[in-house]
Coordinates of C-alpha atoms in Angstrom, one line a residue:
Chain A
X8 CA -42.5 76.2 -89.2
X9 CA -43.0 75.8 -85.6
X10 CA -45.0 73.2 -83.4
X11 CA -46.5 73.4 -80.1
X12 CA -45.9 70.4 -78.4
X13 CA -48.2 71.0 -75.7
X14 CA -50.8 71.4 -77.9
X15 CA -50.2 67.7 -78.9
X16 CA -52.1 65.2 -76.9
X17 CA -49.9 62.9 -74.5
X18 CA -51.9 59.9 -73.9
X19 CA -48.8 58.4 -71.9
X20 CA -49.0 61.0 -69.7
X21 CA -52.6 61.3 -69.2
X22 CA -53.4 57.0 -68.2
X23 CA -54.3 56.4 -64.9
X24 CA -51.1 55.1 -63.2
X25 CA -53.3 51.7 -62.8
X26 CA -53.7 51.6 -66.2
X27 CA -50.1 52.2 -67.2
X28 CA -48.9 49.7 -65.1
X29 CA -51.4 47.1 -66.3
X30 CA -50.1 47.9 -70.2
X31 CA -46.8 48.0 -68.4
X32 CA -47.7 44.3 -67.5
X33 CA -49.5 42.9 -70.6
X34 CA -46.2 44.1 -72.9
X35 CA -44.4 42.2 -70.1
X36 CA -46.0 38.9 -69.9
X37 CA -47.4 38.5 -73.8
X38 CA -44.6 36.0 -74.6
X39 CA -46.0 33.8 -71.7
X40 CA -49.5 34.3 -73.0
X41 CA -48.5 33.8 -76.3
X42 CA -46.6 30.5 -75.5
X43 CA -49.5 29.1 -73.7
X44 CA -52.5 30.3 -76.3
X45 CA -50.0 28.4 -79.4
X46 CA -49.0 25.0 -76.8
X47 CA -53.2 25.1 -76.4
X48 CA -54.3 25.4 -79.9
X49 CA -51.2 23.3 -81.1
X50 CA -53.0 20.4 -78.6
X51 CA -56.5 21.1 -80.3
X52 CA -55.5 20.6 -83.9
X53 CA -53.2 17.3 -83.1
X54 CA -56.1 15.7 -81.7
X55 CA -57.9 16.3 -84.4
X56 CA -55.0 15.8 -86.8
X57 CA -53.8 12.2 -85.4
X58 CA -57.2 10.9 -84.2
X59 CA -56.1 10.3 -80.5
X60 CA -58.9 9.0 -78.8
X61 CA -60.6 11.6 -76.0
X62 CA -60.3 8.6 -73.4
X63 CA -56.4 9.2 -74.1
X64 CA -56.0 12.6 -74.3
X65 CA -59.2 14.9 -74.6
X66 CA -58.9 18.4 -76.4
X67 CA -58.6 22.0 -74.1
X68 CA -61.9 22.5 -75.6
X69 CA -63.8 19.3 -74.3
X70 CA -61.6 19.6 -71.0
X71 CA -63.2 23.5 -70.5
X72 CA -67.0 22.1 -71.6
X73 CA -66.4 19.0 -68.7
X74 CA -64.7 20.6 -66.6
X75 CA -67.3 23.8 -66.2
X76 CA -69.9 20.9 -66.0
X77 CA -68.3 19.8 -62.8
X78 CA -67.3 23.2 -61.6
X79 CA -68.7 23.4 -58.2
X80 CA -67.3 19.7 -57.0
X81 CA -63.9 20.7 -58.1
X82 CA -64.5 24.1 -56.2
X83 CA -65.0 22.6 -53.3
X84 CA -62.2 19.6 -53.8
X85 CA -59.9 23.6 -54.3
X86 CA -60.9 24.6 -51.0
X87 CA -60.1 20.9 -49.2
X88 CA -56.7 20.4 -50.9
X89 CA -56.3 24.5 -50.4
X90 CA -57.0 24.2 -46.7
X91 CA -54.4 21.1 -46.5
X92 CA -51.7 22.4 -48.4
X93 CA -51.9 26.1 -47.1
X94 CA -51.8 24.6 -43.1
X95 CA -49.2 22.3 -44.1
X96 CA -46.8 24.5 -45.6
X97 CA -47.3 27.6 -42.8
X98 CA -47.1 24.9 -40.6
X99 CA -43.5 24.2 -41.6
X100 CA -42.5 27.3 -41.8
X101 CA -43.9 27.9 -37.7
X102 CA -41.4 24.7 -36.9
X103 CA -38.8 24.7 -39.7
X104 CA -37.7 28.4 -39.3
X105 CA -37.3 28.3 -35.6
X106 CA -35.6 25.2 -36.1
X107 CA -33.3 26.5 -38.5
X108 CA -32.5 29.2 -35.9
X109 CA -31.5 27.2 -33.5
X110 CA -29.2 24.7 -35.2
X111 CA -27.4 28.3 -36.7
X112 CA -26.5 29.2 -33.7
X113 CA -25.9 25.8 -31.5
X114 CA -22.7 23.7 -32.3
X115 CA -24.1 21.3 -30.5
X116 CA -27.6 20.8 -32.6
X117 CA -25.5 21.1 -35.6
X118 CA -23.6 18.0 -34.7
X119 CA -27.1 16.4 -33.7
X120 CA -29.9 16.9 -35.4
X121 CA -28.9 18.5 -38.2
X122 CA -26.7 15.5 -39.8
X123 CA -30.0 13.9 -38.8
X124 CA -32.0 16.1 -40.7
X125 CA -29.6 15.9 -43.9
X126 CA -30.1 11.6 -43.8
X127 CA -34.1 12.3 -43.3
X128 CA -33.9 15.2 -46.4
X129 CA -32.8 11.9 -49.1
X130 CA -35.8 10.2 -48.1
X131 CA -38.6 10.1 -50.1
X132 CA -41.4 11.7 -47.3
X133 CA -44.1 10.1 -49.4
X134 CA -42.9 6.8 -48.1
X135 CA -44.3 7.8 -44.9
X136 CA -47.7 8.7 -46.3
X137 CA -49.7 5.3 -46.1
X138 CA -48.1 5.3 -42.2
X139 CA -49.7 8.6 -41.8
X140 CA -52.7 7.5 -43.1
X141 CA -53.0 4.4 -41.1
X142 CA -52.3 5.9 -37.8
X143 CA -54.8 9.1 -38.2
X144 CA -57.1 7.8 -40.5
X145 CA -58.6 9.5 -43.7
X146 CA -59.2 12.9 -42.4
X147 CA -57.4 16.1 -43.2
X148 CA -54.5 15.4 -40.6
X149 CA -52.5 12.8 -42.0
X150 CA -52.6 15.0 -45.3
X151 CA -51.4 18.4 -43.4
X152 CA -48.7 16.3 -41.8
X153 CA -47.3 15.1 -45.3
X154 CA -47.1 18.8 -46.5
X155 CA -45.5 19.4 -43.0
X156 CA -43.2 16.8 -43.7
X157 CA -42.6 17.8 -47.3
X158 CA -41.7 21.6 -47.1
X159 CA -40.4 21.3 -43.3
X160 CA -36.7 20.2 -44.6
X161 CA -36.0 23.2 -47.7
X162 CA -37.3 25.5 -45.0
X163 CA -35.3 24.3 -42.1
X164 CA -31.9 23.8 -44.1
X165 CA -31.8 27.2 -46.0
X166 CA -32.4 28.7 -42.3
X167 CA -29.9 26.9 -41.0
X168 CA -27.4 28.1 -44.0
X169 CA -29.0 31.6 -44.0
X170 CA -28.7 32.5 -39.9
X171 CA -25.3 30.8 -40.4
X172 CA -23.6 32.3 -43.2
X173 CA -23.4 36.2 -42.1
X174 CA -20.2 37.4 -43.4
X175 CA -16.8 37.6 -41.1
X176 CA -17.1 41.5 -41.3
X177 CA -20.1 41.8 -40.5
X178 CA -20.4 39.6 -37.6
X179 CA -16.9 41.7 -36.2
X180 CA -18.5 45.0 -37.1
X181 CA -21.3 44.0 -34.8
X182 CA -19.3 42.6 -32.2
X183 CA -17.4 46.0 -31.8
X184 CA -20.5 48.3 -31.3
X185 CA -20.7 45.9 -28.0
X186 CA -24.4 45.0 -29.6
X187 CA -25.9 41.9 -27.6
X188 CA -27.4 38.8 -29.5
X189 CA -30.9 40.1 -29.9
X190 CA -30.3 43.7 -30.8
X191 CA -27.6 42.1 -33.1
X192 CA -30.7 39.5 -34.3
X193 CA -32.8 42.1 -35.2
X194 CA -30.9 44.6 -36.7
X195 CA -28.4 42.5 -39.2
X196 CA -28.8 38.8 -38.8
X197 CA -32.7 38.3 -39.8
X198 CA -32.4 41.1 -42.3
X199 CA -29.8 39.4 -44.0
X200 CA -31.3 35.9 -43.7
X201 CA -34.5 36.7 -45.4
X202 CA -33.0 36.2 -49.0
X203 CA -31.7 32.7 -48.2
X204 CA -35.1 31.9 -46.6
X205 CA -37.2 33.0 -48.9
X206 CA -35.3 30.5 -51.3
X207 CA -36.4 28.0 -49.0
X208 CA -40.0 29.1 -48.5
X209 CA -40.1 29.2 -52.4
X210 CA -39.1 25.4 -52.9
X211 CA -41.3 24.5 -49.8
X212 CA -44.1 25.8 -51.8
X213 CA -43.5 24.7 -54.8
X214 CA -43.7 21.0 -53.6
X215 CA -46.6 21.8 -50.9
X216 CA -49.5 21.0 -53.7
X217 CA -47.1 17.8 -54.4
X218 CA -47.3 16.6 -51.0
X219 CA -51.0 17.4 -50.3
X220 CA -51.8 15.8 -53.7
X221 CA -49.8 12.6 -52.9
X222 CA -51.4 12.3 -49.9
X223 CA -54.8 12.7 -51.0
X224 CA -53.5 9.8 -53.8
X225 CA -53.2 7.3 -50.9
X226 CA -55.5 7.5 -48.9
X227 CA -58.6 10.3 -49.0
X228 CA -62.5 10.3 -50.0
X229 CA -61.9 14.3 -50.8
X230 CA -59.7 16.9 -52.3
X231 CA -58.0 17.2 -56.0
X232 CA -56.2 14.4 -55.6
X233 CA -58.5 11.9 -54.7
X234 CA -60.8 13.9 -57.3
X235 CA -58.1 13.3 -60.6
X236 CA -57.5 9.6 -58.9
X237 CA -61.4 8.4 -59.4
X238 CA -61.8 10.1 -62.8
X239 CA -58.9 8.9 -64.1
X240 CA -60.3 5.3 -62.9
X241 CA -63.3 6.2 -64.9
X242 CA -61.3 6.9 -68.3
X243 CA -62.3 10.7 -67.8
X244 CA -59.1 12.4 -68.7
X245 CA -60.9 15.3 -69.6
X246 CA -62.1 16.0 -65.8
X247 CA -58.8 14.5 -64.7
X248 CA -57.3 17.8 -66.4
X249 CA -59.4 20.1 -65.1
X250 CA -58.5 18.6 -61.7
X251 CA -54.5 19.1 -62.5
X252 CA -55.3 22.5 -63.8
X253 CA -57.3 23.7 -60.5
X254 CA -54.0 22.1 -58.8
X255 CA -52.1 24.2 -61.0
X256 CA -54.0 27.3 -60.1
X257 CA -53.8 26.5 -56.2
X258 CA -49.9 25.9 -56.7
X259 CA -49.5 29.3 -58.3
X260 CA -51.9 30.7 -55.6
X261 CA -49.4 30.0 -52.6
X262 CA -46.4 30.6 -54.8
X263 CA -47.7 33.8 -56.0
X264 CA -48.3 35.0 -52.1
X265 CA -44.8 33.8 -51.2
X266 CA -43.1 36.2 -53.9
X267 CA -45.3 39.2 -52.7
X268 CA -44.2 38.6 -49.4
X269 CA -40.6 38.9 -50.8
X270 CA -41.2 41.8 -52.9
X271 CA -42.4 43.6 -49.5
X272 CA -40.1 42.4 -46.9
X273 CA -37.0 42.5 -49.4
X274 CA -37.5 44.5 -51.9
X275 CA -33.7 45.8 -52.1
X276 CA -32.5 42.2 -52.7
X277 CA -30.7 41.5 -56.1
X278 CA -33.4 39.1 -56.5
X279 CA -36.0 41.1 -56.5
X280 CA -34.4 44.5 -57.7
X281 CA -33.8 42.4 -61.0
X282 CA -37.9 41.5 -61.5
Chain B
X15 CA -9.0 61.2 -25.6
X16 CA -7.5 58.7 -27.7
X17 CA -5.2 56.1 -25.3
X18 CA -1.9 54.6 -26.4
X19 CA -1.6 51.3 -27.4
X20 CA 1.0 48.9 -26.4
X21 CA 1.7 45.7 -27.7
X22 CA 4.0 43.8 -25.6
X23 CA 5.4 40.2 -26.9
X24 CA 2.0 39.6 -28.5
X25 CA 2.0 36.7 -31.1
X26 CA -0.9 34.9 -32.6
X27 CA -0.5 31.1 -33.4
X28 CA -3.1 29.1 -34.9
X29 CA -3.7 25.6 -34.8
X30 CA -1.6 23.3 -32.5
X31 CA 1.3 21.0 -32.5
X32 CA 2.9 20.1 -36.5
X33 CA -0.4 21.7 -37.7
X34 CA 0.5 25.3 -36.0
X35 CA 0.7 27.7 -38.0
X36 CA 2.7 31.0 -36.8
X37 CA 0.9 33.9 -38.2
X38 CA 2.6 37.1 -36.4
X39 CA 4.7 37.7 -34.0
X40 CA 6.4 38.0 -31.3
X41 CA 6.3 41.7 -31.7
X42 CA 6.4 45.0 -29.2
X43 CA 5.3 48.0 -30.5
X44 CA 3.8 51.6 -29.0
X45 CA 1.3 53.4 -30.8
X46 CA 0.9 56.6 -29.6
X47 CA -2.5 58.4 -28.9
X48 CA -3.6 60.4 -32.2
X49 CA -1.3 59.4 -34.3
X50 CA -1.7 57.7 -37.9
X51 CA 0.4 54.2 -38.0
X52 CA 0.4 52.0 -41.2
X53 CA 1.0 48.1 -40.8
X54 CA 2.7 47.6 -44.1
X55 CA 3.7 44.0 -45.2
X56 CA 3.3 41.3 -48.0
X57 CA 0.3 38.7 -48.0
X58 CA -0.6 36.8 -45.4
X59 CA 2.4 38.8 -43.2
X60 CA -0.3 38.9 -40.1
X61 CA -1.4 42.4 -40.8
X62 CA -4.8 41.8 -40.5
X63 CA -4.2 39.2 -37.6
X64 CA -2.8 42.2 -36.0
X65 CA -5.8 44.6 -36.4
X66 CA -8.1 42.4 -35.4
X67 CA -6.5 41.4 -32.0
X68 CA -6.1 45.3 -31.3
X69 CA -9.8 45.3 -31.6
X70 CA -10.3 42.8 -29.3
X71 CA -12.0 40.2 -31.8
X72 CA -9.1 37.8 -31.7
X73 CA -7.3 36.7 -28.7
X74 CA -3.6 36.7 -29.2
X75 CA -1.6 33.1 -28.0
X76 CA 1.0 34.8 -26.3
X77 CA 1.8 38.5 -24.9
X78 CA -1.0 40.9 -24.1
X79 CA -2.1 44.4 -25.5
X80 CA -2.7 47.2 -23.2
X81 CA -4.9 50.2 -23.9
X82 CA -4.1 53.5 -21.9
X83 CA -2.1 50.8 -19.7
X84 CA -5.5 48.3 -19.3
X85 CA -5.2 45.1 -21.1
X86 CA -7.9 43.7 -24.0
X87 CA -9.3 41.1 -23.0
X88 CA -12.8 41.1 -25.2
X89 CA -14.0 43.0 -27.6
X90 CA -13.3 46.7 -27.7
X91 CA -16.2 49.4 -28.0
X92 CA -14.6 52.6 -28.4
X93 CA -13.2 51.8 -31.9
X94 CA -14.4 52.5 -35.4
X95 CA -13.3 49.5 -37.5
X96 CA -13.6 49.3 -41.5
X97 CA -12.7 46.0 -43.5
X98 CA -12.0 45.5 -47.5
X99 CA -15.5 44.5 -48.1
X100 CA -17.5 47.0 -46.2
X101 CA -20.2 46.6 -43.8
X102 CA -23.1 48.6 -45.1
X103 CA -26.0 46.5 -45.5
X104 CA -28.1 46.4 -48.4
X105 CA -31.2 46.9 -47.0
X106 CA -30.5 50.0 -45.2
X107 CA -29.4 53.9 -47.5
X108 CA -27.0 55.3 -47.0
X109 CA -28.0 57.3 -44.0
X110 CA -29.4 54.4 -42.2
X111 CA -26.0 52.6 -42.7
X112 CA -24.3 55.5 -40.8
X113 CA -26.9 55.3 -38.1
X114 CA -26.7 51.5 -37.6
X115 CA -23.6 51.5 -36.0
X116 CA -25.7 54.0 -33.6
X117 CA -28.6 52.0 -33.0
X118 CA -26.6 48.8 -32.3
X119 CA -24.7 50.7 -29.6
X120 CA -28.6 51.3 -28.1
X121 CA -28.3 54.8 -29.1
X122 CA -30.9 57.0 -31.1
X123 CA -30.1 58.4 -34.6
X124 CA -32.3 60.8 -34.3
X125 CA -30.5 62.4 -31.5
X126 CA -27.4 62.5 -33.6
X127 CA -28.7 63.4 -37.1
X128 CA -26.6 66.5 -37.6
X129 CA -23.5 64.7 -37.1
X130 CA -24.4 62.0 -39.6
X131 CA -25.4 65.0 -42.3
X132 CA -22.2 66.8 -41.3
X133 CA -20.5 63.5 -41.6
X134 CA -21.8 62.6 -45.1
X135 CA -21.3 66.5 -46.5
X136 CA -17.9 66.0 -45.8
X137 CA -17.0 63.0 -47.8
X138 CA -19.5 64.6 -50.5
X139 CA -21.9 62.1 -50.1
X140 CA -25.3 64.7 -48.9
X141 CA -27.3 63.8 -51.5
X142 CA -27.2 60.1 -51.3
X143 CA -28.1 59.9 -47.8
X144 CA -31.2 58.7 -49.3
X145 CA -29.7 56.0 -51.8
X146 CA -29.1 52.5 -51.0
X147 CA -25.4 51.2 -51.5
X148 CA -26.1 49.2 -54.6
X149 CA -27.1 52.7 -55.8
X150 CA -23.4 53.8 -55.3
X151 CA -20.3 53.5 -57.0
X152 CA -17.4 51.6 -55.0
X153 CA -15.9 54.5 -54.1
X154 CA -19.0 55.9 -52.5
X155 CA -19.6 52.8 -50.6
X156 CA -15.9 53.2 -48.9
X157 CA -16.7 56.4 -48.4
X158 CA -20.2 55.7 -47.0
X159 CA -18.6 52.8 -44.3
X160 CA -16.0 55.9 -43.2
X161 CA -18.8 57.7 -42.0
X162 CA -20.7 54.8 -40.6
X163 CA -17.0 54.0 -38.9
X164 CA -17.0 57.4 -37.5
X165 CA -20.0 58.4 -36.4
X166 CA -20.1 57.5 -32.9
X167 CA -16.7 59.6 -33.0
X168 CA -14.3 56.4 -31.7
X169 CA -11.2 57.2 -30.1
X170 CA -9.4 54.4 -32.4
X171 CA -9.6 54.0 -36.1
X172 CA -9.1 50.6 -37.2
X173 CA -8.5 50.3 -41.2
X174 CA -7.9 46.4 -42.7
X175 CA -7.2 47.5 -46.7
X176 CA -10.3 49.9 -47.2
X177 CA -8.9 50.5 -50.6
X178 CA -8.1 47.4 -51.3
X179 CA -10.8 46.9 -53.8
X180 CA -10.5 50.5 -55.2
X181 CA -9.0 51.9 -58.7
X182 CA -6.3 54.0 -58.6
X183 CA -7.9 57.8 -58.7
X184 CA -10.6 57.1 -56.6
X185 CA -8.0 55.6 -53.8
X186 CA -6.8 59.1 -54.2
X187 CA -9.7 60.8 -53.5
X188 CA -10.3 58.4 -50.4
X189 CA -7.0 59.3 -49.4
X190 CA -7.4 62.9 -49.0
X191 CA -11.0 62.3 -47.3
X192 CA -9.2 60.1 -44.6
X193 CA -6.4 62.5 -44.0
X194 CA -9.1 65.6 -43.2
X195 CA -11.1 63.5 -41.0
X196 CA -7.7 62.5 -39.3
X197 CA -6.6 65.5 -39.1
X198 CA -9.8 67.1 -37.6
X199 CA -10.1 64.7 -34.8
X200 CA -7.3 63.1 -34.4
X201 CA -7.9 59.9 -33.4
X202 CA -5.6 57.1 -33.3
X203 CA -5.4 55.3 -36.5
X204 CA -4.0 52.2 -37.3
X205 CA -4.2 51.6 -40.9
X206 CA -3.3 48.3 -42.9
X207 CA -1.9 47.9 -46.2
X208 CA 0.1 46.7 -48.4
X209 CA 0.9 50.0 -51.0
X210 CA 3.9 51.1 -49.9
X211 CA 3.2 54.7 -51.5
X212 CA 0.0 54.8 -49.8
X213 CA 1.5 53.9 -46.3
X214 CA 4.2 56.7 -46.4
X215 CA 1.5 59.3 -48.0
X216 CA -0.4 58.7 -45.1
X217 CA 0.9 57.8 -41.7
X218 CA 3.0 59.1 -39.1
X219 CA 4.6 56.2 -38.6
X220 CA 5.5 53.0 -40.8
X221 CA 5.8 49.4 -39.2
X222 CA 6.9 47.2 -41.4
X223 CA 6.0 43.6 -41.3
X224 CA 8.6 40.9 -42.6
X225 CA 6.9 37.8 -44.3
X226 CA 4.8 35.0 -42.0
X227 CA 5.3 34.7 -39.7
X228 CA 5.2 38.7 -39.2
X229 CA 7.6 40.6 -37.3
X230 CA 7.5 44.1 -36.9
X231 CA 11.0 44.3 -39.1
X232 CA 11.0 48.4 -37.8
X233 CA 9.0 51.5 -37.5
X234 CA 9.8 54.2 -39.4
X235 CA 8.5 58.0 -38.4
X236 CA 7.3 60.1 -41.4
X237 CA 8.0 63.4 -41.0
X238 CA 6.9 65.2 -43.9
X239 CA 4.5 68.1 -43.7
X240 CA 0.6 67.6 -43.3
X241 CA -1.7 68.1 -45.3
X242 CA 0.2 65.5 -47.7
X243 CA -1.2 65.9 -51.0
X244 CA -0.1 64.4 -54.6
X245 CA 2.8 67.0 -55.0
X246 CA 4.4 65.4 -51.8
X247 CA 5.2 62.1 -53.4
X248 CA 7.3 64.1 -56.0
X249 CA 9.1 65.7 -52.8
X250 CA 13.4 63.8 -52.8
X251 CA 11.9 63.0 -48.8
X252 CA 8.9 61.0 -49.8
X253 CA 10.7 58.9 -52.5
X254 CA 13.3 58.1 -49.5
X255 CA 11.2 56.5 -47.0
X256 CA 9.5 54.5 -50.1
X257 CA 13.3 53.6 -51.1
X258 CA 14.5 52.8 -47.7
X259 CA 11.4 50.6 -47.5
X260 CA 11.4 49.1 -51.0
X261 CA 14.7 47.9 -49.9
X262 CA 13.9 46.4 -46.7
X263 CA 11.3 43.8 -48.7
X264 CA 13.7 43.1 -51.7
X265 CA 15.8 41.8 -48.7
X266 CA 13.5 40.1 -48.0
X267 CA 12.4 38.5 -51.6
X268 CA 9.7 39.6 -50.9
X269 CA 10.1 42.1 -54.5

């Protein structure tokens, strides 16, 4: 007996490429959903199960009922903490790259500012929030500054490490083609930087939220975090959550956009090849 | 036309005072234009220290290197230099490897795409002009930094351990590949390494390099046939020179 396979439908080979890649996608990520949907519904029933109090800690059901309630405030708290932390942190990377650059390539810098730099890294910059705050007031300002402040040092130190660290064969490769600085900038050294400071830009924005937040904490009559600061005054955990999860969302937002900006300026990194 | 090289009482010191390390010389030595010289020593003998003041990237402490009778003093442009760990970058294929050494000398690839093809068909490597390195095996990527060493067709080739890193049959292959292209052009070549077998296979001339700090111990001509292929090392004239050399370094306890 004989079959003919092409007589068979193929629905593999027939899906939109869109589509395959979305299934593609789901069969990736379903542990990650999976986790999440058993952590939430694991939360519902101990509620229940050891009578906690909702003032203490409110089920995911009561948080999404609350928090929908309260949608539009929390929207536009997104959009001020959004604004803060997404001028902060491009901000930093505007002064912290160039920065970098410069103490790479000048001894001199490197036996200046950057020990400087190093002492000012162990430093808490929160501490310098409620100075912020009382030299510029309770604008958006003293918060962008914070986030400066925050992601300005991962971003300046791995430049500093990446537009220094080009291998010894490299560099004499370069210096034999008689290449000058620039033509030798552009064609190897900020090519193989980028790795090294997207590591940087990655930590920067994984703290930006943290810094805008903070700053929002100490001294602010808008944003998420002066949002989750009054609810939680008021015993509302449940809103307070739904602040920390549109926190969460805006954190994943600028992290998200920082690894698509890796995946299309370095896409034949190790990093990214492996993903 | 390739130039002669001369090095005349060169030695390279580094460090200063108790601290100073003596890492080669003095030495004199005359390469002559087109022909194939190994630098064949232990460890840390200076070989490398050597090649890279020939290039120009290190200045020597004392004596002076002259090319075609004008001294290095920076730098030098007209070579094609390869390293253990090559330079192709990861970001670039294969062909744009090749063509980087092009456009960092302010020239246009485009201009000289047939050379790069002809280049790559000849080390077998045509249909992964397209491929980035991490794509290729080892040997490939050797093979790949020849041609991006050769492309701008450099009157010197300058070779620190390019098989260092590579097993035994595929060194072999290599081998072969850098004895055509030798043989085509004839450029100068100064090769480093430390495989005894390798250095007679190859060169037309020996210099062998005592223990730091390195000395040119003596400079031995090859004069077996070209092309040399495997059946030469079974030849009573290959296993000489390796014998005569072999015993230079057990002199030297060296093994």
């Amino acid at each position: 007996m004989t079959m003919a396979s092409s007589e068979k439908p193929a629905p593999a080979g027939r899906l939109p490429a869109v589509l395959l890649r979305l299934l593609a996608s789901l069969e990736r990520s379903w542990p990650f959903v999976a986790f999440f949907v058993g952590l939430f519904l694991c939360w519902e029933w101990s509620v229940d199960l050891f009578n906690i109090p909702a003032y203490i800690l409110p089920k995911p059901s009561e948080i999404v009922a609350k928090g929908w309630a309260d949608v539009p405030r929390l929207v536009d708290y997104f959009w001020i903490t959004g604004m803060e932390t997404f001028v902060g942190y491009f901000l930093a990377i505007a002064v912290g790259l160039p920065i970098g650059l410069a103490i790479a390539f000048s001894p001199l810098l490197r036996r200046t500012i950057y020990p400087f730099f190093v002492s000012l890294e162990m430093v808490p910059k929160i501490a310098f929030a409620p100075l912020f705050i009382s030299w510029l007031g309770f604008g958006m300002l003293p918060k962008v500054i914070i986030v400066v402040l925050v992601c300005f040092f991962p971003v300046a130190l791995n430049s500093i490490h990446a537009f220094g660290s080009l291998s010894d064969e490299l560099t004499r490769f370069c210096r034999s083609t008689g290449a000058g600085v620039w033509r030798t900038f552009w064609k190897v050294r900020l090519p193989a930087a980028l790795p090294q400071c997207f590591v940087g830009f990655k930590y920067a924005a994984v703290n930006a939220t943290v810094g805008a937040t903070i700053a929002e904490f100490i001294g602010s009559d808008q944003g998420l975090g002066f949002y989750i600061q009054i609810v939680t005054g008021n015993m509302r955990p449940d809103l307070a959550f739904a602040g920390i999860f549109f926190l969460t969302v805006l954190g994943l937002l600028l992290f998200g956009l920082v690894t698509l900006a890796e995946h299309l300026l370095i896409p034949w990194h190790i990093s990214v090849r492996r993903h | 036309m390739a130039a002669t090289i001369e090095l005349r009482s060169l030695a390279k010191t580094y460090g200063f005072g108790p601290q100073a390390v003596y890492a080669f010389g003095p030495a004199d030595l005359t390469i002559p234009s087109g022909s194939f010289v190994s630098l064949l020593g232990p460890s840390g003998c200076g070989k490398s220290t050597l090649l890279l003041m020939i290039a120009g990237l290190l200045a020597p402490s004392r004596g002076e290197i002259l090319v075609g009778g004008k001294q290095v003093s920076g730098p030098r442009t007209d070579i094609g230099i390869m390293f253990q760990d090559n330079t192709l970058v990861p970001w670039r294929t294969v062909e744009g490897n090749v063509a980087l050494q092009l456009e960092l000398r302010g020239q246009k690839p485009s201009a000289h795409a047939g050379r790069i093809n002809e280049l790559l068909r000849s080390v077998q490597l045509e249909d992964f002009a397209k491929r980035r390195p991490h794509e290729l095996s080892g040997g490939m990527q050797q093979r790949a930094a020849f041609c991006q060493a050769l492309v701008h067709e450099p009157d010197t080739l300058l070779l620190d351990e390019p098989l260092g890193k590579l097993d035994a049959m595929t060194r072999e292959g290599i081998r072969a590949d850098l004895q055509t292209l030798w043989m085509k052009r004839k450029p100068t070549v100064v090769f480093v390494t430390h495989s005894i077998e390798e250095a007679v296979q190859l060169s037309s001339t020996v210099c062998v390099i005592t223990p730091r700090p390195g000395r040119i111990e003596c400079a031995i001509d090859i004069d077996l046939p070209w092309p040399r292929d495997l059946d030469v090392k079974s030849t009573p004239e290959f296993t000489d020179h390796v014998h005569r050399i072999q015993e230079i370094f057990r002199d030297y306890g060296v093994i």
